[in-house]
N, C-alpha and C. Protein backbone atom coordinates (compact mmCIF):
# COMPACT_ATOMS: atom_id res chain seq x y z
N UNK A 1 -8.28 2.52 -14.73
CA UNK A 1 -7.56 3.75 -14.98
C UNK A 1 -6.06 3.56 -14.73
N UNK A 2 -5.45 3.14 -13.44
CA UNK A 2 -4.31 2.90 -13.39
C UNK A 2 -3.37 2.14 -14.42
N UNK A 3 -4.13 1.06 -15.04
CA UNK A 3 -3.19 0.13 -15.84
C UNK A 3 -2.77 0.41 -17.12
N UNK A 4 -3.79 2.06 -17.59
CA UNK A 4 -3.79 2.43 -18.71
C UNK A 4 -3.05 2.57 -19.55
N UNK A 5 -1.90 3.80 -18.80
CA UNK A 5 -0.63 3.81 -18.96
C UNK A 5 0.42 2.39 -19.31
N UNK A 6 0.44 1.36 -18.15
CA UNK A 6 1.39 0.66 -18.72
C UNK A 6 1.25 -0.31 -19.88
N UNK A 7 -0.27 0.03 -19.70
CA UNK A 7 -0.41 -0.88 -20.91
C UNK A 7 -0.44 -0.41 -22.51
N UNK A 8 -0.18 0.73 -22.54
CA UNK A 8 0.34 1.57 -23.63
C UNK A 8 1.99 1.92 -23.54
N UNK A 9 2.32 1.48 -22.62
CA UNK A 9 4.14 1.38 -22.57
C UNK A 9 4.40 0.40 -22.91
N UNK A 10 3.49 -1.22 -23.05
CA UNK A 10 3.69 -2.82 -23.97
C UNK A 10 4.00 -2.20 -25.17
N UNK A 11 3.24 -1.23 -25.36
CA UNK A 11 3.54 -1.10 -27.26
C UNK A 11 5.07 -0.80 -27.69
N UNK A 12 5.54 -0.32 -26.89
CA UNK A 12 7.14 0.05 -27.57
C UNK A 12 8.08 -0.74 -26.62
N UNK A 13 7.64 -2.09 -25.97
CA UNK A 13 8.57 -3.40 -26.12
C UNK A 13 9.11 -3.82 -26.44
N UNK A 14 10.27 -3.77 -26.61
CA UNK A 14 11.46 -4.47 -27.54
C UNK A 14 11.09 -5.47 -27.77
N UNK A 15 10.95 -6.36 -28.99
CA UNK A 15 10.59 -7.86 -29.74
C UNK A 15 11.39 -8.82 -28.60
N UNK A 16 10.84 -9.69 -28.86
CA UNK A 16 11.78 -10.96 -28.09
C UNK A 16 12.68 -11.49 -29.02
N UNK A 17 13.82 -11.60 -28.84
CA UNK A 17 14.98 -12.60 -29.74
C UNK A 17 14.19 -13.80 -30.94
N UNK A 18 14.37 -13.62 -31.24
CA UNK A 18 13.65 -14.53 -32.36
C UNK A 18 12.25 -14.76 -32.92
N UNK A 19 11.91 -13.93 -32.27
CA UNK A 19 10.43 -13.45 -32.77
C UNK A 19 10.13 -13.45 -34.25
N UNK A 20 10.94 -13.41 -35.13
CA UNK A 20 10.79 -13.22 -36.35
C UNK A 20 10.79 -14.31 -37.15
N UNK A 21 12.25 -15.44 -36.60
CA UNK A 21 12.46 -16.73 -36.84
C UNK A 21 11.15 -17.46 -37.04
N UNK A 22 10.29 -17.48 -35.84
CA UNK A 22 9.25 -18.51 -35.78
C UNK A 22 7.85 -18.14 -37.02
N UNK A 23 7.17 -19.15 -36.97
CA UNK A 23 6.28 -19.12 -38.22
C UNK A 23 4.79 -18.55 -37.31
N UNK A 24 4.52 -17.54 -38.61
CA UNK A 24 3.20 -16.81 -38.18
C UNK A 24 2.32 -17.81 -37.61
N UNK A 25 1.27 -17.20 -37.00
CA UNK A 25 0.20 -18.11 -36.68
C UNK A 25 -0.82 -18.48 -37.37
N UNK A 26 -1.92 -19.02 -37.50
CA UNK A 26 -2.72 -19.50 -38.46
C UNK A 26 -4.07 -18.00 -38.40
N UNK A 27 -3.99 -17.38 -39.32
CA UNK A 27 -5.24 -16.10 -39.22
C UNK A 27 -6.17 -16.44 -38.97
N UNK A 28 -6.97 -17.88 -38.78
CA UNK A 28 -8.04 -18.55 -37.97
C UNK A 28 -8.17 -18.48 -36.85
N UNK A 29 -7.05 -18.62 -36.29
CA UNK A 29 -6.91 -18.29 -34.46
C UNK A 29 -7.59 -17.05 -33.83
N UNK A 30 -7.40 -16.12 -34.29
CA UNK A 30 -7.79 -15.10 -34.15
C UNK A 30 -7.30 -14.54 -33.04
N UNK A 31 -7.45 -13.09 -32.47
CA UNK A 31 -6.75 -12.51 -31.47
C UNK A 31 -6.17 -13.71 -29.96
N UNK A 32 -7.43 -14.22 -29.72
CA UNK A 32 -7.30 -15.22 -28.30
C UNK A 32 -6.96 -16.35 -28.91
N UNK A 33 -5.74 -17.02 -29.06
CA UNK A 33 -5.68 -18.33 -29.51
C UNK A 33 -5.90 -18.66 -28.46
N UNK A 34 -5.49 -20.46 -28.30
CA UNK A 34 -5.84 -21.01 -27.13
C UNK A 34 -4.88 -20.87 -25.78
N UNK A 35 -3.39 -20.68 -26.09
CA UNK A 35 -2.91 -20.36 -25.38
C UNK A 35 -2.90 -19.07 -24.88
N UNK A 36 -3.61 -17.63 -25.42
CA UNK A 36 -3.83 -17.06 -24.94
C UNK A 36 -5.11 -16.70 -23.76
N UNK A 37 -5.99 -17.50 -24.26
CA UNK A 37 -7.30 -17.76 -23.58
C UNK A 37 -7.18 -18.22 -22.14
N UNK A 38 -5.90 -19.63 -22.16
CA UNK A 38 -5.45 -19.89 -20.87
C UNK A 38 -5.00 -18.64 -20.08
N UNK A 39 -4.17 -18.49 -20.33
CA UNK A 39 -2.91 -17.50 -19.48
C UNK A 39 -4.52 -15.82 -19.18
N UNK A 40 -5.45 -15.59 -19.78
CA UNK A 40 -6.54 -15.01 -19.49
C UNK A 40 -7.12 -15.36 -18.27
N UNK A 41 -7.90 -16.77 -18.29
CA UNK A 41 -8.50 -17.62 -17.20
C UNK A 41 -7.12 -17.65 -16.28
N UNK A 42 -5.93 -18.15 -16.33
CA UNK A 42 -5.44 -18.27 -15.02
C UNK A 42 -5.31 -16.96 -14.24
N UNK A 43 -4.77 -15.86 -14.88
CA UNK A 43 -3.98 -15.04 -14.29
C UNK A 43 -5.38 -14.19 -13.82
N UNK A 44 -7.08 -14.31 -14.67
CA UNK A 44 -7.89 -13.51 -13.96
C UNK A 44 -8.56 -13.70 -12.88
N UNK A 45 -8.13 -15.98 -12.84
CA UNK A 45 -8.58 -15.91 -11.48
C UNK A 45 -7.56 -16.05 -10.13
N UNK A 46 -6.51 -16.20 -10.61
CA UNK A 46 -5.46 -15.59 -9.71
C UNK A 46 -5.73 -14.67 -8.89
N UNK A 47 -5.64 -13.54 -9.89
CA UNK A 47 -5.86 -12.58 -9.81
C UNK A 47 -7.17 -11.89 -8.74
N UNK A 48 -8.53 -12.61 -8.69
CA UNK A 48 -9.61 -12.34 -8.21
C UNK A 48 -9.40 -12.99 -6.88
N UNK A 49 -8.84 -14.39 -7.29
CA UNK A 49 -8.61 -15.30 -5.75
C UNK A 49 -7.91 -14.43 -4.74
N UNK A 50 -6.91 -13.62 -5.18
CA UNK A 50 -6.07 -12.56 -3.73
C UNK A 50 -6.73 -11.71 -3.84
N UNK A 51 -7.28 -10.93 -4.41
CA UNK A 51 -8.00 -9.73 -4.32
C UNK A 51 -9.59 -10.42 -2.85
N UNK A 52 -9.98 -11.12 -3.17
CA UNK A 52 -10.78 -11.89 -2.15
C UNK A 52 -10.06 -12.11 -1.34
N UNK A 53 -9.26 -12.75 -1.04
CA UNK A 53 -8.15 -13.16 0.38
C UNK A 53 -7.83 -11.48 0.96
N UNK A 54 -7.32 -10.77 0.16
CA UNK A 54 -7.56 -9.50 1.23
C UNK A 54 -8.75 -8.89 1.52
N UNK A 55 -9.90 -9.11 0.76
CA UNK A 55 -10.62 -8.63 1.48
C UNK A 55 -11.32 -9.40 2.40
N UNK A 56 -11.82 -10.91 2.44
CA UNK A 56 -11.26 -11.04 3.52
C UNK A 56 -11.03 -10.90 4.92
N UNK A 57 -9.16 -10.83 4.76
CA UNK A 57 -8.57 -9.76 5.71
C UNK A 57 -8.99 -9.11 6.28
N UNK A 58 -9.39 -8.17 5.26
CA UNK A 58 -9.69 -6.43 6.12
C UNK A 58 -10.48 -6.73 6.26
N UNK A 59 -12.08 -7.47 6.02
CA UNK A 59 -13.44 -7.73 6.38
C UNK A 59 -13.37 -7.90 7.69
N UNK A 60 -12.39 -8.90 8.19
CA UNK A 60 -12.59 -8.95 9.28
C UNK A 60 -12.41 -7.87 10.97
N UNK A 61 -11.63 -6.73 10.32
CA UNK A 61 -11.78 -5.86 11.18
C UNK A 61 -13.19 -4.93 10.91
N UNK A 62 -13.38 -4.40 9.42
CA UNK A 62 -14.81 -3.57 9.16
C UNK A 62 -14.77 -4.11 7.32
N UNK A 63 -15.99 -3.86 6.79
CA UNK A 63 -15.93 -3.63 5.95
C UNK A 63 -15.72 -2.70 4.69
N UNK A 64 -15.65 -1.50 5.25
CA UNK A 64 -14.59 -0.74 4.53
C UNK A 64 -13.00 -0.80 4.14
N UNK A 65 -12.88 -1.41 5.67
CA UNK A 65 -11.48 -1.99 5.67
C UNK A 65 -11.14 -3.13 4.60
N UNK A 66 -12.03 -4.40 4.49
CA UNK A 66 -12.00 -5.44 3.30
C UNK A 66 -12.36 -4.72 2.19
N UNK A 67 -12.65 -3.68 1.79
CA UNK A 67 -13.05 -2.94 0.30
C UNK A 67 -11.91 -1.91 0.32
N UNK A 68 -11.33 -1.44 1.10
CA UNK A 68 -9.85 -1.35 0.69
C UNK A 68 -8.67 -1.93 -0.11
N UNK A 69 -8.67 -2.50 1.04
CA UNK A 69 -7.83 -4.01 0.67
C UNK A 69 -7.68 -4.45 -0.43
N UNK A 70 -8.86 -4.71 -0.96
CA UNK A 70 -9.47 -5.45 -1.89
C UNK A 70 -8.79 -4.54 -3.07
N UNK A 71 -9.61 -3.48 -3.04
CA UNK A 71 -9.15 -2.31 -3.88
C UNK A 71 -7.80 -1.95 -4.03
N UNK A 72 -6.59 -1.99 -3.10
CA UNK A 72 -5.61 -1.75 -3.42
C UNK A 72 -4.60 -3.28 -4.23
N UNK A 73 -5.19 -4.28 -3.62
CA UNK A 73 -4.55 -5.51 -4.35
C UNK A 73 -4.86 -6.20 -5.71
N UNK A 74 -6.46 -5.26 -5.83
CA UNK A 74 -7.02 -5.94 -7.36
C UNK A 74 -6.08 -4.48 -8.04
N UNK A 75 -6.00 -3.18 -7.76
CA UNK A 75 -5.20 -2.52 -8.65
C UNK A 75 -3.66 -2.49 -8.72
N UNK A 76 -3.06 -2.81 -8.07
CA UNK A 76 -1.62 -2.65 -7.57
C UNK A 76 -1.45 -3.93 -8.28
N UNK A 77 -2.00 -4.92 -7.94
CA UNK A 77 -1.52 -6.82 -8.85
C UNK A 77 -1.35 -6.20 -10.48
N UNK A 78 -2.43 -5.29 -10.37
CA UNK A 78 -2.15 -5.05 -12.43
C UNK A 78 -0.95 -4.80 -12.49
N UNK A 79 -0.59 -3.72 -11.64
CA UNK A 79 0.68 -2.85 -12.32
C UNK A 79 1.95 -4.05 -12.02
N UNK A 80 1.60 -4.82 -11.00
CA UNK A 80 2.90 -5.64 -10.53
C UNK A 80 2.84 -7.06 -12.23
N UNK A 81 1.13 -7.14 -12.47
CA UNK A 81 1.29 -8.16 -13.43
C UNK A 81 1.86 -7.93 -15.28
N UNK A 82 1.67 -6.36 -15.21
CA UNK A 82 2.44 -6.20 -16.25
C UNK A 82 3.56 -6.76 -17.03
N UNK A 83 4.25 -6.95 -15.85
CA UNK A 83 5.40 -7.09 -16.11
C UNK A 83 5.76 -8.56 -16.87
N UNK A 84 4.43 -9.32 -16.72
CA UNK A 84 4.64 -10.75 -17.35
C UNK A 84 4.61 -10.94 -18.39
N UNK A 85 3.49 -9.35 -18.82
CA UNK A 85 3.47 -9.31 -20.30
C UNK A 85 4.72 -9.12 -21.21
N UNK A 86 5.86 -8.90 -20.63
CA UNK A 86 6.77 -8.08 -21.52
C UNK A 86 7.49 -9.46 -22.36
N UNK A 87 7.26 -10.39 -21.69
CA UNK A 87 7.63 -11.59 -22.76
C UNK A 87 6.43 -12.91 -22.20
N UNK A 88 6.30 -13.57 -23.46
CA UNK A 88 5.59 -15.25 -22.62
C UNK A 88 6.58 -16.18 -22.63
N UNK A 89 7.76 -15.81 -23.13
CA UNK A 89 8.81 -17.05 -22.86
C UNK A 89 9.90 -16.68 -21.87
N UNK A 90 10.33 -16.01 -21.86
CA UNK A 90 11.27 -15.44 -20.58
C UNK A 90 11.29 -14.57 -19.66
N UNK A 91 11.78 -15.80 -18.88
CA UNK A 91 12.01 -15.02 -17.23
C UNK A 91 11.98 -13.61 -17.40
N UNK A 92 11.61 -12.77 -16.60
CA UNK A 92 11.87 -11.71 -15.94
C UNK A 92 12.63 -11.31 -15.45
N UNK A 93 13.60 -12.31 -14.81
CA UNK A 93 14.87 -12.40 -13.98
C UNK A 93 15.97 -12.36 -15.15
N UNK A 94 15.62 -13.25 -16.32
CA UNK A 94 16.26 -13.10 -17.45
C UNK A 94 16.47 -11.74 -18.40
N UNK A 95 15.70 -11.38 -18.22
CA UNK A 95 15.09 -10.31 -19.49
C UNK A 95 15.77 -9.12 -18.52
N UNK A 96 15.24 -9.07 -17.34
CA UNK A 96 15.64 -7.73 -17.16
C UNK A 96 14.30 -6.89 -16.99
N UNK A 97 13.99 -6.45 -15.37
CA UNK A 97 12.82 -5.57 -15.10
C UNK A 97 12.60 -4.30 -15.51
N UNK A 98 14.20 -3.56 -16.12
CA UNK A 98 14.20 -2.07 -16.29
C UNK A 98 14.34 -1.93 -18.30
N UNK A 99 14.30 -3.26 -18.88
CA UNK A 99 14.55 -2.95 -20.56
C UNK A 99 13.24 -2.22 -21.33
N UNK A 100 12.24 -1.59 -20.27
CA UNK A 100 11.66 -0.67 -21.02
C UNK A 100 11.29 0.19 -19.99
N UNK A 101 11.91 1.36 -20.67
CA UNK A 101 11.85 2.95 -19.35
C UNK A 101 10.93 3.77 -19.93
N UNK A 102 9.43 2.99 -20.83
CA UNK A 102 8.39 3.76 -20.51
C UNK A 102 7.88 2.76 -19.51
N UNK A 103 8.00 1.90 -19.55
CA UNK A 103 6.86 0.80 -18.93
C UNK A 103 7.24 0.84 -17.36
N UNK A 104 8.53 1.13 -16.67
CA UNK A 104 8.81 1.57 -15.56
C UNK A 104 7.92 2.58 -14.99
N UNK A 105 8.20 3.74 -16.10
CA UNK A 105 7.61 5.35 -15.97
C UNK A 105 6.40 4.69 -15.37
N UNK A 106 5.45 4.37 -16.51
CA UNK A 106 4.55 4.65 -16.48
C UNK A 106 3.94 3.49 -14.95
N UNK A 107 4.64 3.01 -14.91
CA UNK A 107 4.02 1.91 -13.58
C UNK A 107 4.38 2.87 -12.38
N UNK A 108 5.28 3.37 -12.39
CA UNK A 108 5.44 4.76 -11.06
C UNK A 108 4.59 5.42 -11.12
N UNK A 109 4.39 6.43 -12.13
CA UNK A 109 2.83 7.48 -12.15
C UNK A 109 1.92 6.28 -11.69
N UNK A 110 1.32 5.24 -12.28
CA UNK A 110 0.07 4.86 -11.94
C UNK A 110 -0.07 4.19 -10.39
N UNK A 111 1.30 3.66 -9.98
CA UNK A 111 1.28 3.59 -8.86
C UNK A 111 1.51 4.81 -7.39
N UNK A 112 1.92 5.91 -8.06
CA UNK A 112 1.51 7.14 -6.84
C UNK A 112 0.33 7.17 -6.94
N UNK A 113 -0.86 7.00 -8.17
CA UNK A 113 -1.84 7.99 -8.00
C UNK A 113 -2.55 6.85 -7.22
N UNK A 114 -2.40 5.16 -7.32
CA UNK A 114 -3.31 4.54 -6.32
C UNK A 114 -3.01 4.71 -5.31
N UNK A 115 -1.85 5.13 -4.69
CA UNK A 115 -1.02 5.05 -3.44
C UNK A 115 -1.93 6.68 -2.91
N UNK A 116 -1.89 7.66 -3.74
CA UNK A 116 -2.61 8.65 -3.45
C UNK A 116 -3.98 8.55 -3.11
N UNK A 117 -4.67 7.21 -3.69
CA UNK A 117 -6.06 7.25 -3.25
C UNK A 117 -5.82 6.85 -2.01
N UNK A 118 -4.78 5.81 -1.71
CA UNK A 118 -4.68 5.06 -0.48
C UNK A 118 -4.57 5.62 1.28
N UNK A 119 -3.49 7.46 0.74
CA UNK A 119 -2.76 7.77 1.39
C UNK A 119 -3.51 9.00 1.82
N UNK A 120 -3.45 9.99 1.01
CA UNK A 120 -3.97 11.14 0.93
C UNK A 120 -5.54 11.41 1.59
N UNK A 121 -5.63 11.70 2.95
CA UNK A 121 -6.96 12.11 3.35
C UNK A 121 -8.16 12.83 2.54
N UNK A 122 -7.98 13.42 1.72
CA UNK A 122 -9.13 14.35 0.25
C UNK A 122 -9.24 13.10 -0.36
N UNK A 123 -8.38 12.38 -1.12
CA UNK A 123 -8.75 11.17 -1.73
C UNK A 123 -9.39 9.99 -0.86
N UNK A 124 -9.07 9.83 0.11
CA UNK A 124 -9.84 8.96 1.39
C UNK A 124 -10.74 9.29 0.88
N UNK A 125 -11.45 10.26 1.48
CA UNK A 125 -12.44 10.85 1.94
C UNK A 125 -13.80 10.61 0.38
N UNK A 126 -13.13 11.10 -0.29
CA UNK A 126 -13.33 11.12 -2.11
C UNK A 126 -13.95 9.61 -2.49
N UNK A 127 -12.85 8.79 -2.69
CA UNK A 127 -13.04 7.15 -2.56
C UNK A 127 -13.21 6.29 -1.88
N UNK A 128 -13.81 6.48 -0.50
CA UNK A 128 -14.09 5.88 0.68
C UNK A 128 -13.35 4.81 0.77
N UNK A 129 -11.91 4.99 0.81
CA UNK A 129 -10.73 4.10 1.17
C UNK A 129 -10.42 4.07 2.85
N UNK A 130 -10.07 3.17 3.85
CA UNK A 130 -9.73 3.84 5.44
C UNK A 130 -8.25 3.74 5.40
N UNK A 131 -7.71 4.19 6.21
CA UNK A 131 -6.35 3.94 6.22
C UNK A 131 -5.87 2.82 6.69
N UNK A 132 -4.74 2.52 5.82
CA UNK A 132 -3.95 0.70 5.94
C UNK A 132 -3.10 0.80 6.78
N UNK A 133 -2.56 -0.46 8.02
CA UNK A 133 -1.84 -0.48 9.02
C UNK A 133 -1.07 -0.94 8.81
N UNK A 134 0.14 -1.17 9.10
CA UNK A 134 1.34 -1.89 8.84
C UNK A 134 1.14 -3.41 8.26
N UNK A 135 0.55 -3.83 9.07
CA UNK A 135 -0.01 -5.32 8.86
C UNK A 135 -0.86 -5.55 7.34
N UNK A 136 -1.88 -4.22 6.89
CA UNK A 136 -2.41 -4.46 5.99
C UNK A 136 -1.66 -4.28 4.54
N UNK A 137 -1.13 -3.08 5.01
CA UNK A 137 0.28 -2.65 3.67
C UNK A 137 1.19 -3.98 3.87
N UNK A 138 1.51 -5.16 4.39
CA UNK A 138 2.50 -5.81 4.28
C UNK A 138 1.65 -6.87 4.04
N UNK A 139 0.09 -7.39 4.43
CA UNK A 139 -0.43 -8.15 3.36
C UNK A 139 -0.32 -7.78 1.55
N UNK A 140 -1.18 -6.96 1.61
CA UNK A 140 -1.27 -6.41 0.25
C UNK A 140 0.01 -6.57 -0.71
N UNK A 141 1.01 -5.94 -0.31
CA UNK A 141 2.80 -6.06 -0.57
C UNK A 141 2.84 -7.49 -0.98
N UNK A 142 2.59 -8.35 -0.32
CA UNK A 142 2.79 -9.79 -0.57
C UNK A 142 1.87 -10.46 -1.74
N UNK A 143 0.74 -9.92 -0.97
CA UNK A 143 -0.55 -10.49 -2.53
C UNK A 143 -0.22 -9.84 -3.86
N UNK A 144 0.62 -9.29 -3.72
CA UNK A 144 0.73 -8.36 -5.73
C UNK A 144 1.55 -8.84 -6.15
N UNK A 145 2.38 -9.61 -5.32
CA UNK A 145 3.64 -10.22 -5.76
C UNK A 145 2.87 -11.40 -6.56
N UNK A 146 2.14 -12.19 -6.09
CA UNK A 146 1.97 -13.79 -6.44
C UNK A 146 1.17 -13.76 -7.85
N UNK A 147 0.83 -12.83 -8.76
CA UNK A 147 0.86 -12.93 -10.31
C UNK A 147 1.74 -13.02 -11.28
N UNK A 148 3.25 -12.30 -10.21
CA UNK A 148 4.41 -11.95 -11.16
C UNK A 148 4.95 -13.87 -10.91
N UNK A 149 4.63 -14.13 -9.42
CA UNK A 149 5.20 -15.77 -9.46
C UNK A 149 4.97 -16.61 -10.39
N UNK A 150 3.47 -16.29 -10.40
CA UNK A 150 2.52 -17.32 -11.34
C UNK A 150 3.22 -17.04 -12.64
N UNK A 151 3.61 -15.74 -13.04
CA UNK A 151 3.81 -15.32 -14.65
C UNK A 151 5.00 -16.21 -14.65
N UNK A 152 5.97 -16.66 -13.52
CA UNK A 152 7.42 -17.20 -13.37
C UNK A 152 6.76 -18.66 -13.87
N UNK A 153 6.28 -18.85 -13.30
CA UNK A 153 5.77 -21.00 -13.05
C UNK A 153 5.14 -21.18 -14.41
N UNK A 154 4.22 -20.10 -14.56
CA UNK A 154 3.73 -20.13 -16.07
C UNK A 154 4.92 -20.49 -17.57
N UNK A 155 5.78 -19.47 -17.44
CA UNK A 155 6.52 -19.56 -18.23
C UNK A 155 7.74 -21.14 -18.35
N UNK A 156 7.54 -21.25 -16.52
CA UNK A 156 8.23 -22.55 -16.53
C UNK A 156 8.11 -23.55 -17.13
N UNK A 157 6.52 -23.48 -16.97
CA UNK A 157 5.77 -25.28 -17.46
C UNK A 157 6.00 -25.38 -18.50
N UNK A 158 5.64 -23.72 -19.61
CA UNK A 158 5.36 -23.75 -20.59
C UNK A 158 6.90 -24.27 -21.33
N UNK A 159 8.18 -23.70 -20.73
CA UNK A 159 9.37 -24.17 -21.52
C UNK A 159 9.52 -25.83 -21.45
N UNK A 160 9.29 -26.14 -20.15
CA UNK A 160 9.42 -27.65 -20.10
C UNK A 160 8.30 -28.53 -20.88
N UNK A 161 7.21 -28.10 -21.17
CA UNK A 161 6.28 -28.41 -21.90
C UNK A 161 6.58 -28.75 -23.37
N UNK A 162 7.32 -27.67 -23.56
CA UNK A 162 7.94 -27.49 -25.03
C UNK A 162 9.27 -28.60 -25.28
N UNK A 163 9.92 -28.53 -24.25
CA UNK A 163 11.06 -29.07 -24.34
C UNK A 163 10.61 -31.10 -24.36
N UNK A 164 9.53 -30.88 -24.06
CA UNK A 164 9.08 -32.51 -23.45
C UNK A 164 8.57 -33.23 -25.23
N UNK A 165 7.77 -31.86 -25.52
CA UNK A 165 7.27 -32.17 -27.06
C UNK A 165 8.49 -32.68 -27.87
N UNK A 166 9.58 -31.69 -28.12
CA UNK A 166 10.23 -31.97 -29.18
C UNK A 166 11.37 -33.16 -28.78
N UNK A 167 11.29 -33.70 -27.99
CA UNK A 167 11.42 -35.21 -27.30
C UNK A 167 12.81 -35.25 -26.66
């Protein structure tokens, strides 16, 4: 539910610079070429690998506490991993985090309303979430970050990769 939104704010993405230049792809490929198939497998088990590391975490005080956790870093990583989508060739740092002000928007709404499951005692109570301690909000904080890294290193290899081909 949360990612819904931003992922209907990809659609009105500004093209990447030269997007047009380069030659279509082969209509055999079909939606998942192979390089998309990768960047699928890495980023879903990325993705699963921290969502496990916090829970985890919180397991180890109760298990509600690790199904928190869990829950706030497998949804919060989406909204933080969005952002990789907005290009596969350039940085983020390059591009610019704010060049689409739906895809901002919409990552704020979806991030109050998890923050609301997180925060809000009726929603506690609702989604059998417990409340996060300093320590756990500053794990979590850290684990949502490391998809947007990966989306960084990803894009790295992939330029030097390229750059190695054409000799």
């Amino acid at each position: 539910v949360t990612d819904s939104l931003p992922a209907l704010a990809l659609g009105v993405e500004p093209g990447e610079p030269g997007t047009m230049d380069s030659p279509p792809r082969d209509p055999a490929e079909g939606i998942f070429w192979s390089g998309s198939r990768r960047q699928i497998i890495f980023f879903g088990l990325l993705i699963a690998l921290i969502t496990l590391i916090s829970f985890r975490a919180g397991a180890a005080e109760s298990l509600a506490k690790g199904r928190t956790l869990a829950f706030a870093t497998l949804s919060l990583s989406q909204l933080i991993h969005v952002f990789n989508y907005r290009s596969f060739k350039i940085s983020i740092f390059r591009r610019g985090p704010a060049g689409n002000r739906s895809l901002i928007l919409s990552v704020l709404v979806s991030a109050a309303a998890q923050l609301a499951v997180l925060l809000a005692p009726l929603l506690m109570d609702l989604f059998g979430t417990e409340p996060l301690s300093t320590a756990d909000s500053l794990t979590v904080s850290g684990l949502i970050l490391v998809p947007l890294a990966g989306g960084e290193l990803w894009k790295l290899f992939a330029k030097n990769k390229s750059y190695r081909e054409r000799g």
